[in-house]
Tab-separated table of C-alpha atoms in Angstrom:
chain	number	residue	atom	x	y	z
J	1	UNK	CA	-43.223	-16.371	-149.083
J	2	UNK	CA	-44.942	-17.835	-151.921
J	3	UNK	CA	-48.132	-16.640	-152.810
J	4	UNK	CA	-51.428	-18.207	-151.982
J	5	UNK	CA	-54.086	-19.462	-154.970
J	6	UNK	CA	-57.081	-20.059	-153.568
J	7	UNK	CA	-59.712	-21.378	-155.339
J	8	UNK	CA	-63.271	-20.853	-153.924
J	9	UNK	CA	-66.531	-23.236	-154.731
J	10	UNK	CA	-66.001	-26.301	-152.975
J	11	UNK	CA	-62.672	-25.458	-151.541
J	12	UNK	CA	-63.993	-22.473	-149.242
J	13	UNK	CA	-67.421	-22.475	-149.837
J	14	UNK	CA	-69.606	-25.742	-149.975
J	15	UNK	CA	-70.861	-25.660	-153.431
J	16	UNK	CA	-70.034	-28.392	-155.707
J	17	UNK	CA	-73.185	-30.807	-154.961
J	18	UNK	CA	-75.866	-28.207	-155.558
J	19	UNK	CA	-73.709	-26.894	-158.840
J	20	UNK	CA	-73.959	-30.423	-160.096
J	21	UNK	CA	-77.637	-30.423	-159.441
J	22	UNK	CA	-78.097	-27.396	-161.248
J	23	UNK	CA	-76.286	-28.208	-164.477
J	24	UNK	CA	-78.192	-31.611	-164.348
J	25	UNK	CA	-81.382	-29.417	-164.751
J	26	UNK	CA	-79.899	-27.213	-167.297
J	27	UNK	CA	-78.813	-30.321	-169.699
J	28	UNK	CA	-82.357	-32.075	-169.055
J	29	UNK	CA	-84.743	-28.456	-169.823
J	30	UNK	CA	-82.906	-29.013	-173.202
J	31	UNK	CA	-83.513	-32.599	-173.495
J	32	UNK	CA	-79.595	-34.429	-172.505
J	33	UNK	CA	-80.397	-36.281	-169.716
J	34	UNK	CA	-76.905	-37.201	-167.809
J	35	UNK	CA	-76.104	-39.194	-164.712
J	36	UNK	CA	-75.375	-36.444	-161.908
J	37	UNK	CA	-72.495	-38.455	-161.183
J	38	UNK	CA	-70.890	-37.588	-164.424
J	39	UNK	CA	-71.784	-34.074	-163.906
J	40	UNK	CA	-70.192	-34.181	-160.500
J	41	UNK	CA	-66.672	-35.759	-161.907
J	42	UNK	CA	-66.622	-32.508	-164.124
J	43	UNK	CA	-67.701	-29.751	-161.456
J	44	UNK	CA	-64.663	-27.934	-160.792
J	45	UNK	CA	-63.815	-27.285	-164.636
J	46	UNK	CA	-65.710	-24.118	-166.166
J	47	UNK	CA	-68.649	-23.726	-167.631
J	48	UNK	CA	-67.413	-22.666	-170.708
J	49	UNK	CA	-65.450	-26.091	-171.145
J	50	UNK	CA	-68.244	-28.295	-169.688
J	51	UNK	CA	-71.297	-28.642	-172.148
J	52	UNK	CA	-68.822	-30.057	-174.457
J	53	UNK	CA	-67.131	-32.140	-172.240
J	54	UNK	CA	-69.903	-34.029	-171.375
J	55	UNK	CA	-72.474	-33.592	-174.121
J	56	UNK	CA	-69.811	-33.342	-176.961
J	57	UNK	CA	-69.465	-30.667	-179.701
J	58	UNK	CA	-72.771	-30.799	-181.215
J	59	UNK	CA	-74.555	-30.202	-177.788
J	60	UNK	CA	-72.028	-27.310	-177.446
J	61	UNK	CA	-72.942	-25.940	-180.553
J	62	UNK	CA	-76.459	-26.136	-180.589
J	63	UNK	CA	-77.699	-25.834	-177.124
J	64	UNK	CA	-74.568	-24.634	-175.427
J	65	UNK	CA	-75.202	-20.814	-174.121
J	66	UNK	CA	-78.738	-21.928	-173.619
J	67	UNK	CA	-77.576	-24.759	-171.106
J	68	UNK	CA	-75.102	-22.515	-169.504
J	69	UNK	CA	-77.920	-19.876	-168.994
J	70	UNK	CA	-80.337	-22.261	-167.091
J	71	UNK	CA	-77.654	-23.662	-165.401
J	72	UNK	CA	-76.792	-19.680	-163.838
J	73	UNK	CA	-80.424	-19.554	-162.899
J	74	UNK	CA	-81.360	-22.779	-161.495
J	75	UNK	CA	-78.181	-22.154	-159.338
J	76	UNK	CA	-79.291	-19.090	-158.094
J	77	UNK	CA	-82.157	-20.832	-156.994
J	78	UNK	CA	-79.359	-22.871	-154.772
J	79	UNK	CA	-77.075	-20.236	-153.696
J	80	UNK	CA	-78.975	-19.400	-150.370
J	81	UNK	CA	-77.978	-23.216	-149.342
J	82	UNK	CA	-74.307	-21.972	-149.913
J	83	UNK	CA	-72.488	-22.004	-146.571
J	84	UNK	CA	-68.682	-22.095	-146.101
J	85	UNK	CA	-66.682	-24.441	-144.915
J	86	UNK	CA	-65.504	-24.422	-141.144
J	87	UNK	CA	-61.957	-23.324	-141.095
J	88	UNK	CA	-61.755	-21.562	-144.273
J	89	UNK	CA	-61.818	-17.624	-143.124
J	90	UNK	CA	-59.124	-19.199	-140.482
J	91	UNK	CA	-57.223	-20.782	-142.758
J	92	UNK	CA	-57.030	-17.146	-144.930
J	93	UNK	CA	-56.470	-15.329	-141.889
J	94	UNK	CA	-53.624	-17.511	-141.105
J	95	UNK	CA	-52.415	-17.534	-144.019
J	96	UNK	CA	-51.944	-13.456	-144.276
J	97	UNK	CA	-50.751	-13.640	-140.368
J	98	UNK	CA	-47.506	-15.653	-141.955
J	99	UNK	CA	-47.251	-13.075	-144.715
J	100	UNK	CA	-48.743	-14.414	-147.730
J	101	UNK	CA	-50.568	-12.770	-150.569
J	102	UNK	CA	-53.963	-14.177	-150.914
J	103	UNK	CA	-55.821	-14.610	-154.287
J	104	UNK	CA	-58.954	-16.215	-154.691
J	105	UNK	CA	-58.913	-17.975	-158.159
J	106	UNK	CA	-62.645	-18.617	-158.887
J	107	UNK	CA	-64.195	-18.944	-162.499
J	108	UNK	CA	-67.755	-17.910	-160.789
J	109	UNK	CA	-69.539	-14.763	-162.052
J	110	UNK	CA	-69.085	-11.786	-160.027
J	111	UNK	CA	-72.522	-11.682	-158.873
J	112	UNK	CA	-71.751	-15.464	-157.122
J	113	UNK	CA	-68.576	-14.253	-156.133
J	114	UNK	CA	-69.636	-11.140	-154.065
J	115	UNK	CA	-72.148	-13.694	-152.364
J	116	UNK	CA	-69.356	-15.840	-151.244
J	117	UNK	CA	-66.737	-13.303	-150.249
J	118	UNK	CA	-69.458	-11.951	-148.145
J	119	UNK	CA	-70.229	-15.357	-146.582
J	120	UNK	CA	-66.333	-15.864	-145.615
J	121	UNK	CA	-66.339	-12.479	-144.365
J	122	UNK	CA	-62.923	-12.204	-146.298
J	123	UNK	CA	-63.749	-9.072	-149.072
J	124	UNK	CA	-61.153	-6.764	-147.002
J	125	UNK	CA	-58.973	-9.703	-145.936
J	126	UNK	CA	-57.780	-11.573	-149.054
J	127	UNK	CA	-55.212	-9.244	-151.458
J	128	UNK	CA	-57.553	-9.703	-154.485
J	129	UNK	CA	-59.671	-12.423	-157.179
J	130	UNK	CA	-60.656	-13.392	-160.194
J	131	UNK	CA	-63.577	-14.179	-161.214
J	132	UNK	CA	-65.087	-15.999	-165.115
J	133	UNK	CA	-65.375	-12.194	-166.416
J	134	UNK	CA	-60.915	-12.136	-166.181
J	135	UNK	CA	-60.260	-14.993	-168.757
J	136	UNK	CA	-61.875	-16.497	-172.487
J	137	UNK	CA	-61.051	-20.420	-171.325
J	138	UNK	CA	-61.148	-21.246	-167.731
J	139	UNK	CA	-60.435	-24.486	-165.857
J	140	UNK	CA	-58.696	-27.321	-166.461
J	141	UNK	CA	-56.786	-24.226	-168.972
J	142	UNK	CA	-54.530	-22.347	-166.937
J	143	UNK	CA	-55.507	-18.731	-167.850
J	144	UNK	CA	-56.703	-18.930	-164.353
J	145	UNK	CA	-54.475	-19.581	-162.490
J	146	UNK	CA	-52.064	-17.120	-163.846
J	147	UNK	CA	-54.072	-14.161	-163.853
J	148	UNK	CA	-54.076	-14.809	-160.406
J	149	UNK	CA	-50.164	-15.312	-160.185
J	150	UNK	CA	-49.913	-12.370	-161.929
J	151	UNK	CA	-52.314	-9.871	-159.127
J	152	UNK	CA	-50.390	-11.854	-156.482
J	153	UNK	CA	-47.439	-9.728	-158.144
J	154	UNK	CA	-45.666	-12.953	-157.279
J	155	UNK	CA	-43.628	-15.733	-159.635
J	156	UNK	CA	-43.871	-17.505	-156.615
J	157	UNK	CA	-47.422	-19.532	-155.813
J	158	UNK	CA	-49.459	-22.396	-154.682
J	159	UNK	CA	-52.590	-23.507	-155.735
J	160	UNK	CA	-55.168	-24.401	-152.814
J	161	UNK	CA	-58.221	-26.993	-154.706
J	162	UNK	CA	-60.782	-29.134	-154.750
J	163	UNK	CA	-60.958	-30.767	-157.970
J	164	UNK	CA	-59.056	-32.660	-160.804
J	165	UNK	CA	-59.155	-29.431	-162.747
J	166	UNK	CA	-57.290	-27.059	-160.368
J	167	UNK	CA	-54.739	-29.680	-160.304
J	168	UNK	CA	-54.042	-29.459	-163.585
J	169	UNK	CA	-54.775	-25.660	-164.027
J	170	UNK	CA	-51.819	-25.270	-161.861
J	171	UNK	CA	-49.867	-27.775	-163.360
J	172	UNK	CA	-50.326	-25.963	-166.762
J	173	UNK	CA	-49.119	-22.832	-164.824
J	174	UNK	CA	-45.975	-24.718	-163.437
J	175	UNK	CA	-47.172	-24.429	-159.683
J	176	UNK	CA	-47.892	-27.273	-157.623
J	177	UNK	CA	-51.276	-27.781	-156.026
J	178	UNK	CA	-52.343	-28.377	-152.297
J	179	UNK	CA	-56.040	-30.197	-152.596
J	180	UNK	CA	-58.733	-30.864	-149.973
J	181	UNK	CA	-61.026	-33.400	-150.455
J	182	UNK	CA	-64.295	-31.560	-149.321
J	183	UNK	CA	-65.282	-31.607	-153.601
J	184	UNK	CA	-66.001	-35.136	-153.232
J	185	UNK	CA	-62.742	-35.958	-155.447
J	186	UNK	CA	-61.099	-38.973	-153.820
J	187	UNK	CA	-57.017	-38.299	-152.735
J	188	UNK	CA	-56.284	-40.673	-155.246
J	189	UNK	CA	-57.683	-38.873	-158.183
J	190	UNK	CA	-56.002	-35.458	-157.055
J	191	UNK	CA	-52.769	-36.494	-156.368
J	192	UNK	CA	-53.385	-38.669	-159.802
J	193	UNK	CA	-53.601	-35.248	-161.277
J	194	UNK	CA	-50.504	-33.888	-159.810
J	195	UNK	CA	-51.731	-32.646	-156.135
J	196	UNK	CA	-48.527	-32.654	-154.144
J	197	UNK	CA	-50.415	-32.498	-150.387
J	198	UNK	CA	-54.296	-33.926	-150.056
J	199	UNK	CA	-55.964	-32.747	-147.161
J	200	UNK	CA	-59.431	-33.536	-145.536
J	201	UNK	CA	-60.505	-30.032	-145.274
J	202	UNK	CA	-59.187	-26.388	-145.065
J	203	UNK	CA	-59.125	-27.014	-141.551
J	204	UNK	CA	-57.167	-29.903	-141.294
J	205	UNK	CA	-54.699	-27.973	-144.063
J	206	UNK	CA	-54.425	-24.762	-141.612
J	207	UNK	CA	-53.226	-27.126	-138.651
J	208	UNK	CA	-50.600	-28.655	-140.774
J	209	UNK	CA	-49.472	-25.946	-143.116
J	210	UNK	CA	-45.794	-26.320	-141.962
J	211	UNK	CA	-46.008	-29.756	-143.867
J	212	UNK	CA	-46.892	-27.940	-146.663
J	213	UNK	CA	-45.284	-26.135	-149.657
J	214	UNK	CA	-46.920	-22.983	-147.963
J	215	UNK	CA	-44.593	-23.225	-144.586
C-alpha cells in the first residue's frame, strides 16, 4: 500500500483564508500593501519562499524575517477560528483501516501544529509529521515532501493537497498528488499543476478512494 502524504492547513484543517489575512497585515505593518487575493494565490507555499514571491528580493531582504514574524503573531490571533474540516479524522482513520502509513506533511511551526493535531483528534492516529522546523526551503521545493516519504519508511506515496504548491512539491518528489478544493484553488489550476484526482473535500475523497491512486 502506498503511503499517505497528507498535508494539513487547508486540506484538514480550515486555515488558508485567515493565513492570508494575516500575512496581509504582516506586509502592510511594514508598509507593502498587497491585494489579499494575491496573498491567497500564494497560501499554500512557505513562508520562507513567500515575502519574496510576492514582494520581490528587496522586500525579502530588508523586511523579510520582520514580515514573517508579524505574520506568526497576527495568526495566532486567528488560530482559535481554526476548525477542521468535516471528514478529515474519517478520512485518516480510513485510511489506516486499509493499511496505510499516514504522514502529515505541514510546513507550520510546531506550536500550530500541536494545535491542529489536537483539533483532528489524530496525535496517536497518524504514523508521524513534519513540521517547518524538518527542512531549510519548504513548499513549492520538495524537501517536504520527502522528509515525509522518507518517515513513511516508504518509496511508495501519495500526496493529499490543497494548493498549487503541494502539487508541485510532489511532483518535484516524483509522486503524484490527490487535491481537494477546500483551499479555494479552482480544479483547473491543480490539475494544471499536475493533480492527478481533484476532489471537493476530504469527505467526498474518503467515499471515493477506490477511484483513487490510494485504492
Amino acid at each position: 500500500m502506498p503511503a499517505a502524504i497528507l498535508d494539513v492547513d487547508g486540506t484538514l484543517v480550515d486555515t488558508n483564508y485567515q493565513h492570508a489575512l494575516a500575512w496581509y497585515r504582516a506586509f502592510r505593518r511594514h508598509g507593502v500593501v498587497l491585494p489579499v487575493w494575491r496573498i491567497h494565490r500564494h497560501v499554500g507555499m512557505g513562508g520562507d519562499q513567500l515575502v519574496k514571491a510576492l514582494a520581490g528580493p528587496e522586500v525579502e531582504e530588508t523586511k523579510g524575517d520582520d514580515i514573517r514574524t508579524a505574520e506568526k503573531e497576527l495568526y495566532d490571533e486567528l488560530i482559535d477560528e481554526v476548525e477542521p474540516f468535516d471528514g478529515a479524522r474519517e478520512l485518516i482513520a480510513e485510511l489506516k483501516q486499509r493499511g496505510h502509513t499516514v504522514v502529515l506533511a505541514s510546513s507550520a511551526k510546531q506550536e500550530e501544529l500541536d494545535r491542529y493535531l489536537e483539533l483532528l483528534e489524530v496525535r496517536d492516529l497518524v504514523d508521524d509529521w513534519t513540521t517547518s522546523a524538518d527542512v531549510e526551503a519548504t513548499k513549492p521545493e520538495p524537501d517536504l515532501v520527502e522528509v515525509a516519504r522518507t518517515r513513511a519508511g516508504e518509496d511508495e506515496a501519495v500526496m493529499v493537497g490543497d494548493t498549487t504548491w503541494d502539487c508541485q512539491a510532489a511532483g518535484r518528489a516524483g509522486l503524484p498528488t490527490i487535491a481537494v478544493l477546500t483551499g479555494g484553488f479552482s480544479e483547473a489550476e491543480l490539475r494544471g499543476a499536475g493533480a492527478v484526482a481533484v476532489f471537493e473535500s476530504t469527505a467526498e475523497l474518503r467515499e471515493r478512494l477506490d477511484k483513487t491512486p490510494l485504492a
